[in-house]
Short mmCIF file of C-alpha atoms in Angstrom, two decimals:
data_model
loop_
_atom_site.label_atom_id
_atom_site.label_comp_id
_atom_site.label_asym_id
_atom_site.label_seq_id
_atom_site.Cartn_x
_atom_site.Cartn_y
_atom_site.Cartn_z
CA MET A 275 25.46 104.38 163.16
CA GLY A 276 24.38 105.37 166.80
CA GLU A 277 26.46 107.17 169.10
CA ALA A 278 29.54 106.69 170.64
CA VAL A 279 30.57 104.57 168.15
CA LEU A 280 33.99 105.53 168.12
CA PHE A 281 36.04 105.93 170.56
CA GLY A 282 39.91 107.95 170.51
CA MET A 283 42.34 108.90 172.94
CA GLY A 284 45.08 110.53 172.98
CA ASN A 285 47.31 114.19 173.73
CA PRO A 286 44.71 116.92 173.33
CA LEU A 287 46.14 120.41 172.69
CA LEU A 288 45.79 123.53 172.09
CA ASP A 289 47.55 124.52 168.71
CA ILE A 290 48.82 127.86 168.71
CA ALA A 291 49.55 128.36 164.77
CA ALA A 292 51.33 131.07 162.91
CA ASP A 293 53.23 131.75 159.57
CA VAL A 294 57.34 132.31 160.56
CA ASP A 295 60.61 132.72 158.55
CA GLU A 296 63.21 130.17 158.02
CA GLU A 297 65.19 132.13 160.72
CA PHE A 298 62.89 131.13 163.28
CA LEU A 299 62.95 127.25 162.24
CA LYS A 300 66.83 127.56 162.32
CA LYS A 301 66.90 128.71 165.37
CA TYR A 302 64.66 126.38 167.23
CA ASP A 303 65.95 123.45 164.94
CA LEU A 304 62.28 122.68 163.40
CA LYS A 305 62.26 121.18 160.20
CA PRO A 306 59.08 121.17 157.78
CA ASN A 307 56.58 118.75 158.71
CA ASN A 308 58.01 116.76 160.78
CA ALA A 309 56.75 116.78 164.75
CA ILE A 310 58.39 116.78 167.76
CA LEU A 311 58.43 116.88 171.33
CA ALA A 312 59.55 120.24 173.29
CA GLU A 313 62.70 120.41 175.07
CA ASP A 314 64.83 122.97 177.05
CA LYS A 315 65.69 124.76 173.91
CA HIS A 316 62.07 125.41 172.59
CA LYS A 317 61.07 126.92 176.17
CA ASP A 318 60.43 130.64 174.43
CA ILE A 319 59.31 129.86 171.08
CA PHE A 320 55.73 130.18 172.23
CA GLU A 321 56.61 133.71 173.57
CA GLU A 322 58.48 134.36 170.63
CA MET A 323 55.28 133.72 168.22
CA ARG A 324 53.15 135.46 170.34
CA LYS A 325 55.81 138.91 169.98
CA ARG A 326 56.80 137.80 166.34
CA PHE A 327 53.81 136.98 164.39
CA GLU A 328 50.79 136.89 163.88
CA VAL A 329 48.83 133.40 166.16
CA SER A 330 45.84 131.78 165.79
CA TYR A 331 44.59 129.12 168.04
CA VAL A 332 42.99 125.86 166.92
CA ALA A 333 41.37 122.64 169.03
CA GLY A 334 43.90 119.82 168.52
CA GLY A 335 46.26 117.16 169.24
CA ALA A 336 46.09 114.11 166.57
CA THR A 337 43.91 112.28 167.71
CA GLN A 338 41.52 114.75 168.86
CA ASN A 339 41.78 115.87 165.50
CA SER A 340 40.66 112.64 163.30
CA ILE A 341 37.86 112.36 165.43
CA ARG A 342 36.80 115.87 165.17
CA VAL A 343 37.01 114.89 161.29
CA ALA A 344 35.26 111.78 161.63
CA GLN A 345 32.79 113.54 163.30
CA TRP A 346 31.70 116.32 160.75
CA LEU A 347 31.64 113.93 157.62
CA MET A 348 29.46 112.09 160.49
CA ARG A 349 26.93 114.50 160.71
CA VAL A 350 25.33 112.32 164.11
CA PRO A 351 25.96 114.19 167.13
CA ASN A 352 27.67 112.66 169.86
CA SER A 353 28.74 109.06 167.02
CA THR A 354 32.56 109.62 168.65
CA THR A 355 33.82 109.70 172.24
CA TYR A 356 37.20 111.35 173.11
CA MET A 357 39.68 110.79 176.19
CA GLY A 358 42.56 112.93 177.74
CA CYS A 359 43.61 114.82 179.58
CA ILE A 360 43.93 118.69 180.20
CA GLY A 361 44.87 121.46 182.40
CA ASP A 362 41.76 122.95 184.83
CA ASP A 363 42.44 126.68 182.73
CA ASP A 364 41.38 129.01 180.30
CA TYR A 365 43.21 126.69 177.82
CA GLY A 366 41.46 123.41 178.70
CA HIS A 367 37.54 125.60 178.53
CA ILE A 368 38.83 126.84 174.80
CA LEU A 369 39.91 123.17 174.16
CA GLU A 370 36.67 121.96 175.42
CA GLN A 371 34.38 124.05 174.56
CA SER A 372 35.96 123.61 170.36
CA ALA A 373 35.52 120.50 170.07
CA ARG A 374 32.10 119.76 172.03
CA LYS A 375 31.04 122.43 169.18
CA ASP A 376 32.46 120.01 166.91
CA GLY A 377 29.92 117.24 168.15
CA VAL A 378 32.55 114.71 169.89
CA ASN A 379 31.63 113.58 173.26
CA VAL A 380 34.81 114.57 175.19
CA VAL A 381 36.04 113.09 178.02
CA TYR A 382 38.43 114.96 179.51
CA GLN A 383 40.27 114.21 182.34
CA LYS A 384 41.61 116.77 184.06
CA THR A 385 44.70 118.12 186.72
CA THR A 386 45.83 121.01 188.28
CA GLU A 387 49.52 120.29 188.12
CA VAL A 388 50.11 121.57 184.84
CA GLY A 389 48.82 123.41 182.16
CA THR A 390 46.99 122.54 179.11
CA GLY A 391 49.17 121.00 176.77
CA LYS A 392 49.95 122.95 174.05
CA CYS A 393 51.63 122.91 170.01
CA ALA A 394 53.72 125.42 167.87
CA VAL A 395 52.57 125.58 164.34
CA ALA A 396 55.50 127.18 162.64
CA ILE A 397 54.55 127.27 158.98
CA THR A 398 56.90 128.25 155.63
CA ASN A 399 55.34 129.92 153.06
CA LEU A 400 57.72 128.66 150.32
CA ASN A 401 56.52 131.01 148.08
CA SER A 402 58.10 130.94 144.45
CA SER A 403 61.20 129.09 145.67
CA THR A 404 62.37 126.32 143.86
CA HIS A 405 61.97 122.46 145.31
CA SER A 406 63.46 119.84 144.67
CA GLY A 407 62.92 116.26 145.83
CA GLN A 408 59.79 114.73 147.82
CA CYS A 409 57.51 116.70 149.08
CA SER A 410 55.26 115.70 152.30
CA SER A 411 52.23 117.50 151.73
CA THR A 412 49.49 116.58 149.51
CA VAL A 413 49.82 117.89 146.74
CA LYS A 414 49.80 116.80 143.08
CA PRO A 415 52.03 117.50 140.68
CA CYS A 416 55.16 117.37 143.02
CA CYS A 417 58.60 116.90 140.91
CA GLY A 418 62.15 118.20 140.68
CA ASN A 419 63.08 122.43 140.34
CA GLN A 420 59.21 123.59 140.04
CA LYS A 421 58.15 127.23 141.23
CA ILE A 422 55.30 126.14 143.74
CA ASN A 423 53.71 127.96 146.83
CA ARG A 424 52.83 125.61 149.83
CA GLY A 425 52.05 125.32 153.21
CA HIS A 426 54.65 123.77 155.02
CA ARG A 427 54.33 123.02 158.84
CA SER A 428 56.29 121.76 161.62
CA LEU A 429 55.24 121.16 165.07
CA CYS A 430 57.01 121.45 168.56
CA ALA A 431 54.71 119.62 171.28
CA PHE A 432 54.60 121.12 174.37
CA LEU A 433 52.62 117.72 176.39
CA GLY A 434 51.54 119.96 179.93
CA ALA A 435 48.31 117.86 181.18
CA ALA A 436 48.65 115.73 178.01
CA GLU A 437 51.05 113.53 179.92
CA LYS A 438 49.45 113.16 182.58
CA PHE A 439 46.74 111.20 181.66
CA HIS A 440 45.92 108.03 184.51
CA GLU A 441 44.21 105.25 182.93
CA SER A 442 42.39 105.40 186.15
CA HIS A 443 40.45 106.92 184.02
CA LEU A 444 39.02 104.50 182.69
CA ASP A 445 38.22 103.33 185.92
CA VAL A 446 35.25 105.35 186.07
CA LYS A 447 32.02 103.59 185.54
CA GLU A 448 30.42 106.13 183.49
CA HIS A 449 34.24 105.75 181.16
CA TRP A 450 35.00 102.49 180.50
CA ALA A 451 30.38 102.69 179.37
CA LEU A 452 31.38 104.68 176.96
CA VAL A 453 34.81 101.95 175.53
CA GLU A 454 32.23 99.57 176.10
CA LYS A 455 29.42 101.40 173.82
CA ALA A 456 31.99 101.51 171.07
CA ASN A 457 33.12 99.06 167.81
CA TYR A 458 35.64 101.36 166.38
CA PHE A 459 38.84 102.55 168.30
CA TYR A 460 41.17 105.11 167.06
CA ILE A 461 44.83 106.58 169.13
CA ALA A 462 48.07 108.07 167.43
CA GLY A 463 51.33 107.20 167.97
CA PHE A 464 52.23 110.15 169.40
CA PHE A 465 50.13 108.97 173.13
CA TYR A 466 52.59 105.83 172.78
CA THR A 467 55.11 108.44 175.23
CA VAL A 468 51.98 109.16 177.81
CA CYS A 469 50.05 105.97 179.30
CA VAL A 470 50.73 102.65 177.49
CA PRO A 471 48.48 100.64 180.06
CA ALA A 472 45.88 102.78 179.28
CA ILE A 473 46.17 102.00 175.43
CA LEU A 474 46.44 98.33 175.80
CA ARG A 475 43.85 97.88 178.07
CA VAL A 476 41.11 99.46 175.58
CA ALA A 477 43.89 97.82 172.64
CA LYS A 478 42.72 93.99 174.61
CA HIS A 479 39.01 95.06 175.14
CA ALA A 480 38.98 95.67 171.40
CA CYS A 481 41.01 92.73 170.45
CA ASP A 482 38.29 90.10 172.83
CA ASN A 483 35.33 91.29 172.00
CA ASN A 484 36.05 91.54 167.56
CA LYS A 485 36.08 95.44 167.19
CA LEU A 486 38.23 96.75 165.51
CA PHE A 487 41.61 99.03 167.16
CA SER A 488 43.00 100.77 164.53
CA THR A 489 46.65 103.70 165.44
CA ASN A 490 48.81 105.63 163.81
CA LEU A 491 53.01 105.46 163.69
CA ALA A 492 52.22 109.56 164.08
CA ALA A 493 56.30 110.49 163.61
CA PRO A 494 59.32 109.24 163.14
CA PHE A 495 60.47 109.90 167.11
CA VAL A 496 58.27 107.47 167.99
CA CYS A 497 59.03 104.83 165.22
CA GLU A 498 62.31 105.52 166.84
CA TYR A 499 62.21 106.23 170.21
CA PHE A 500 59.24 104.48 171.08
CA LYS A 501 59.35 101.60 168.62
CA GLU A 502 58.88 99.03 171.79
CA GLN A 503 55.70 100.62 173.33
CA LEU A 504 54.83 100.72 169.88
CA MET A 505 54.91 97.01 169.33
CA GLN A 506 53.68 96.09 172.20
CA VAL A 507 50.43 97.38 170.92
CA MET A 508 50.69 96.12 167.11
CA PRO A 509 49.42 92.65 167.77
CA TYR A 510 46.10 94.18 168.33
CA VAL A 511 46.43 96.66 165.75
CA ASP A 512 44.05 95.94 163.12
CA ILE A 513 44.62 98.70 160.91
CA VAL A 514 47.94 101.63 160.79
CA PHE A 515 48.20 104.25 159.43
CA GLY A 516 51.65 106.14 158.15
CA ASN A 517 53.19 108.71 156.10
CA GLU A 518 56.18 107.59 153.88
CA THR A 519 58.64 109.26 156.58
CA GLU A 520 57.59 107.71 159.69
CA ALA A 521 56.70 104.14 157.67
CA ALA A 522 60.75 104.95 156.48
CA THR A 523 61.86 104.76 159.82
CA ILE A 524 59.86 102.00 161.81
CA GLY A 525 61.50 99.75 158.44
CA ARG A 526 64.84 100.71 159.38
CA THR A 527 64.39 100.64 163.45
CA VAL A 528 62.07 97.37 163.91
CA LEU A 529 61.56 95.60 160.31
CA GLY A 530 65.29 95.64 159.30
CA ILE A 531 64.23 97.51 155.66
CA GLU A 532 66.92 99.84 154.92
CA SER A 533 65.84 99.98 151.45
CA GLY A 534 62.70 102.97 152.18
CA ASP A 535 60.78 100.23 149.66
CA LEU A 536 57.40 101.38 150.58
CA GLN A 537 55.55 99.11 149.85
CA ALA A 538 58.21 96.18 151.14
CA ILE A 539 57.46 97.84 154.78
CA ALA A 540 53.43 97.73 154.50
CA LYS A 541 53.36 93.71 154.16
CA ALA A 542 56.11 93.37 156.06
CA LEU A 543 54.20 95.36 158.95
CA VAL A 544 51.07 93.68 157.81
CA SER A 545 52.39 90.38 158.51
CA LEU A 546 53.52 91.23 161.98
CA PRO A 547 51.92 88.38 164.56
CA LYS A 548 48.46 89.46 165.17
CA ILE A 549 46.04 87.89 167.79
CA ASN A 550 42.67 88.92 166.26
CA THR A 551 43.63 86.80 163.24
CA SER A 552 39.39 86.91 162.58
CA ARG A 553 41.12 89.39 160.32
CA GLY A 554 44.16 90.53 158.68
CA ARG A 555 46.01 93.91 159.07
CA THR A 556 45.61 96.49 157.09
CA ALA A 557 48.59 99.35 156.65
CA ILE A 558 48.04 102.23 155.05
CA ILE A 559 50.57 104.66 153.60
CA THR A 560 50.27 107.81 152.68
CA GLN A 561 53.30 109.57 150.57
CA GLY A 562 52.45 113.03 149.73
CA ALA A 563 51.49 113.44 146.34
CA ASP A 564 52.55 109.80 145.56
CA PRO A 565 49.10 107.66 145.66
CA ILE A 566 48.19 105.63 148.94
CA ILE A 567 49.89 102.42 149.43
CA VAL A 568 46.92 100.50 151.26
CA ALA A 569 48.34 96.62 152.04
CA THR A 570 46.26 93.84 153.68
CA GLU A 571 47.13 90.35 152.76
CA SER A 572 45.54 89.97 149.60
CA GLY A 573 48.20 91.76 148.24
CA VAL A 574 49.17 95.96 147.91
CA GLN A 575 46.82 98.59 145.92
CA LEU A 576 47.50 101.97 145.14
CA PHE A 577 44.84 104.87 145.32
CA PRO A 578 44.77 108.26 143.37
CA ILE A 579 45.11 111.68 145.51
CA ILE A 580 42.77 114.76 145.13
CA PRO A 581 45.06 116.86 142.59
CA ILE A 582 44.78 120.92 143.79
CA ALA A 583 46.56 123.54 142.77
CA PRO A 584 49.81 123.90 144.47
CA GLU A 585 48.46 127.88 145.47
CA LYS A 586 45.28 126.46 147.05
CA VAL A 587 47.41 125.66 149.84
CA ILE A 588 47.28 126.92 153.07
CA ASP A 589 48.75 124.74 155.18
CA THR A 590 49.70 121.25 155.59
CA ASN A 591 48.63 120.78 159.23
CA GLY A 592 46.18 117.93 160.15
CA ALA A 593 46.38 117.04 156.96
CA GLY A 594 47.35 112.79 158.21
CA ASP A 595 44.93 113.59 161.04
CA SER A 596 41.81 114.57 158.49
CA PHE A 597 42.81 111.61 155.69
CA VAL A 598 42.45 109.42 159.31
CA GLY A 599 39.22 110.79 160.12
CA GLY A 600 37.70 110.73 156.90
CA PHE A 601 38.34 107.25 156.62
CA LEU A 602 37.49 105.86 160.02
CA SER A 603 34.09 108.21 158.85
CA GLN A 604 33.46 105.53 156.40
CA LEU A 605 34.54 102.30 158.47
CA VAL A 606 32.30 102.96 161.00
CA GLN A 607 29.19 102.56 158.45
CA GLY A 608 30.01 99.62 156.81
CA ARG A 609 31.81 100.35 153.82
CA ASP A 610 34.51 99.58 151.50
CA LEU A 611 38.05 100.42 151.20
CA LYS A 612 38.41 102.04 148.18
CA GLU A 613 34.88 104.14 150.26
CA CYS A 614 36.77 105.04 153.17
CA ILE A 615 39.75 106.20 150.64
CA LYS A 616 37.67 108.08 149.32
CA TYR A 617 36.96 109.87 151.65
CA ALA A 618 40.16 110.35 153.63
CA ASN A 619 41.20 112.13 150.35
CA TYR A 620 38.13 114.69 150.78
CA ALA A 621 38.67 115.20 154.06
CA ALA A 622 43.07 116.02 153.18
CA HIS A 623 41.76 117.88 150.80
CA GLU A 624 39.48 120.03 152.57
CA VAL A 625 42.33 120.74 155.68
CA ILE A 626 44.52 121.82 153.80
CA GLN A 627 42.90 124.53 152.17
CA ARG A 628 42.38 126.24 155.71
CA ASN A 629 44.49 127.14 158.57
CA GLY A 630 45.23 124.35 161.02
CA CYS A 631 42.88 121.38 160.96
CA THR A 632 39.60 122.89 160.72
CA PHE A 633 36.43 122.04 158.11
CA PRO A 634 33.92 123.94 156.40
CA GLU A 635 30.73 123.72 158.14
CA LYS A 636 29.60 120.94 155.89
CA PRO A 637 30.88 118.34 154.04
CA ASP A 638 30.39 118.95 149.82
CA ALA A 639 28.46 116.37 148.70
CA ASP A 640 28.62 117.82 145.19
CA PHE A 641 32.37 117.51 144.90
CA ILE A 642 32.62 114.19 146.66
CA ALA A 643 29.82 112.69 144.82
CA ALA A 644 31.68 113.50 141.45
CA LEU A 645 35.20 111.77 142.83
CA PRO A 646 35.63 108.28 141.23
#
């Protein structure tokens, strides 16, 4: 495994996180464990969070989170490259310093037109509340009418500079050299709202050179309102990740599966047209406390999550991103599916016990070794 083996591109955001109350969620029309783009009605959300609650600042953005986690687990500096657009401001400097500290080679495009993107991370702690139905956090058990203590997150992103990314950033000789150097690529679905030409350029490079390209369904709104962009890229996708809500949405909006049958949706994703037929597509769907669904041309496999006591869960923000990062950290080293899922589970298990998409200085090798 050498330098720059894994390449990511996406929307770099500064996460502004706080524990909030239900009244705050209702005021800004936010739902637990969901992600949306900010609208006019959210223009005061960051200021109100700073005034009413104790906030923390963490480097974020879905793809950047996954790349940071992969880098953490790979342990070789600059094994990863990340591109996106930030503002030439203090928030941008904080983001860059944070990512470089994590060992990621960030090659940001910078703009003075607008400030660095931000994401409100509204965390609600359902202490001593009665919970029914299916939960999206990686906690087990999760069944009807039980007392829980679990952190849920609602994301509201103001893309700012992130949506100013332009394909011309890839025209720089030194930048494209990093694309050519990489053998694995990951771009989360949020970037489909920003620069599809850049995504297609990288995806076609991967396809033409028999490299592996992966993506993520990202959020229900991506699967509903940006499904055309998603389907433009899908023929180049080797691995697609998503959670149960995203999968159900794409099942309804694209695949014609109204039932929400996740295994059927996963198999349908695998069966979508693919240009590079030298390997089949893999679809990976997480579903909270329930087993992970992995579909390939050979069929469907189920993998259990790592059980965790509900009271240990602090924040589910970044759980899905870290799952992807853990998976990719082993994939680039040629590990098999079982090992990739093991590290994906471990990464998510670690991150949900901390605020934001953060992790300890070193992975817990003994804990990982003890996993089945």
